[in-house]
Amino acid sequence: MSQVPRKPQEEEEEEEDELVGLADYGDRAESFSDGDPETGADEAFLDFSDPFSTEVKPRILLMGLRRSGKSSIQKVVFHKMSPNETLFLESTNKICREDVSNSSFVNFQIWDFPGQIDFFDPTFDYEMIFRGTGALIFVIDSQDDYMEALARLHLTVTRAYKVNPDINFEIFIHKVDGLSDDHKIETQRDIHQRTNDDLADAGLEKIHLSFYLTSIYDHSIFEAFSKVVQKLIPQLPTLENLLNIFISNSGIEKAFLFDVVSKIYIATDSTPVDMQTYELCCDMIDVVIDISCIYGLKEDGAGTPYDKESTAIIKLNNTTVLYLKEVTKFLALVCFVREESFERKGLIDYNFHCFRKAIHEVFEVRMKVVRSRKHQSQMQKNKRATPNGTPRAPL
Ligand SMILES: Nc1nc2c(ncn2[C@@H]2O[C@H](COP(=O)(O)OP(=O)(O)OP(=O)(O)O)[C@@H](O)[C@H]2O)c(=O)[nH]1
């Protein structure tokens, strides 16, 4: 698997950008889906062997049989494609990888594994792939006969677990919009039972699989993705704590920290999440970004639809106010406030200022650790290259 080296300088600048929250919104996802037609292997642009590339953004693999809905999920969640348009997506007939790490807090890669390709072929370095992965999402088409998918799931999970026992295995029982409520529950129970039985037969009952019922036709796919991503964020308890402090001191009912591009919420306060509230927040983000894109950009297209100044207030007819504010270039805070509490907007804004500063500090600490480890690893590499201890000659 070949890799295109990236300049360390550029990489560092990129990371710094993330932290300081510079305005850089936009779907800049790059698709690298043109693999080698001979082998079906993709020309990977991301260095899987770099243990640090996963430190700041979680890396997720999306796998599943053909036509299970992988590309649709990715297009709907990360590219704002409408679900109906996915009907016209062409099938991928080779292994392909897409990287949307530039546009979102989530470092997300999709690996399509078409049925005829054996991805455990020795020519594929699957160990390298699984080693740097935080979560493996396996998509099962619930409207189809899923026996083949379950066999492939078992094979994938057992191999991946051997390489990296820390991977979270997330099973999306997908396209459930076509099933009745009873049928949904029955399908989930059946898939759960069969996969766990297979693992127990292989003596691997300790592998934990999480199941989600998903569809691109409602918010279930965003909700499931949010849960998957949250498991991979080491700072989650700190973020939740900060949100709790923020809402209790500002008279806010509920607050979500959203990844703006994907509308995945990466954290919320500890009050329960209600689907309708979440959906309203998603709609608000859509409204803000759409209006900004249409009326906010200059005539030559210059400017960004989401930046430090981004903020929005929407008053609902049930005496609730929706309040959105920019936190970093990827993240936004969306809150539900009662009208009477919103009268103290000055207090909310001051508390938000402190909250925003704290969020930046949380990620800054992480970045410092990553940088120092990166530095140490580079030093070790240099030492290994010169066993007698003499410094390496500059290239
Ligand atoms: N009803 C329904 N159809 C869906 C859903 N998600 C995807 N589909 C449809 O499933 C079909 C296959 O979707 P793709 O996204 O191309 O599947 P894929 O897994 O990427 O397929 P390959 O590229 O062949 O690997 C498309 O016609 C989608 O419109 C869903 O949640 N519900």
PDB file of N, CA and C in Angstrom, residues 130 135 236 256 395:
ATOM      1  N   PHE A 130      -6.286  -1.896  10.556  1.00  0.00           N
ATOM      2  CA  PHE A 130      -7.022  -2.031  11.813  1.00  0.00           C
ATOM      3  C   PHE A 130      -6.276  -1.421  12.994  1.00  0.00           C
ATOM      4  N   ALA A 135     -12.980   2.949  15.550  1.00  0.00           N
ATOM      5  CA  ALA A 135     -14.260   2.245  15.464  1.00  0.00           C
ATOM      6  C   ALA A 135     -14.427   1.637  14.084  1.00  0.00           C
ATOM      7  N   LEU A 236     -14.300  13.398  26.397  1.00  0.00           N
ATOM      8  CA  LEU A 236     -15.759  13.479  26.561  1.00  0.00           C
ATOM      9  C   LEU A 236     -16.209  13.844  27.982  1.00  0.00           C
ATOM     10  N   PHE A 256     -25.926  21.307  23.219  1.00  0.00           N
ATOM     11  CA  PHE A 256     -25.199  20.298  22.430  1.00  0.00           C
ATOM     12  C   PHE A 256     -23.957  20.945  21.826  1.00  0.00           C
ATOM     13  N   LEU A 395      19.460  15.672   4.756  1.00  0.00           N
ATOM     14  CA  LEU A 395      19.237  15.165   3.391  1.00  0.00           C
ATOM     15  C   LEU A 395      19.517  16.233   2.369  1.00  0.00           C
TER      16      LEU A 395
END
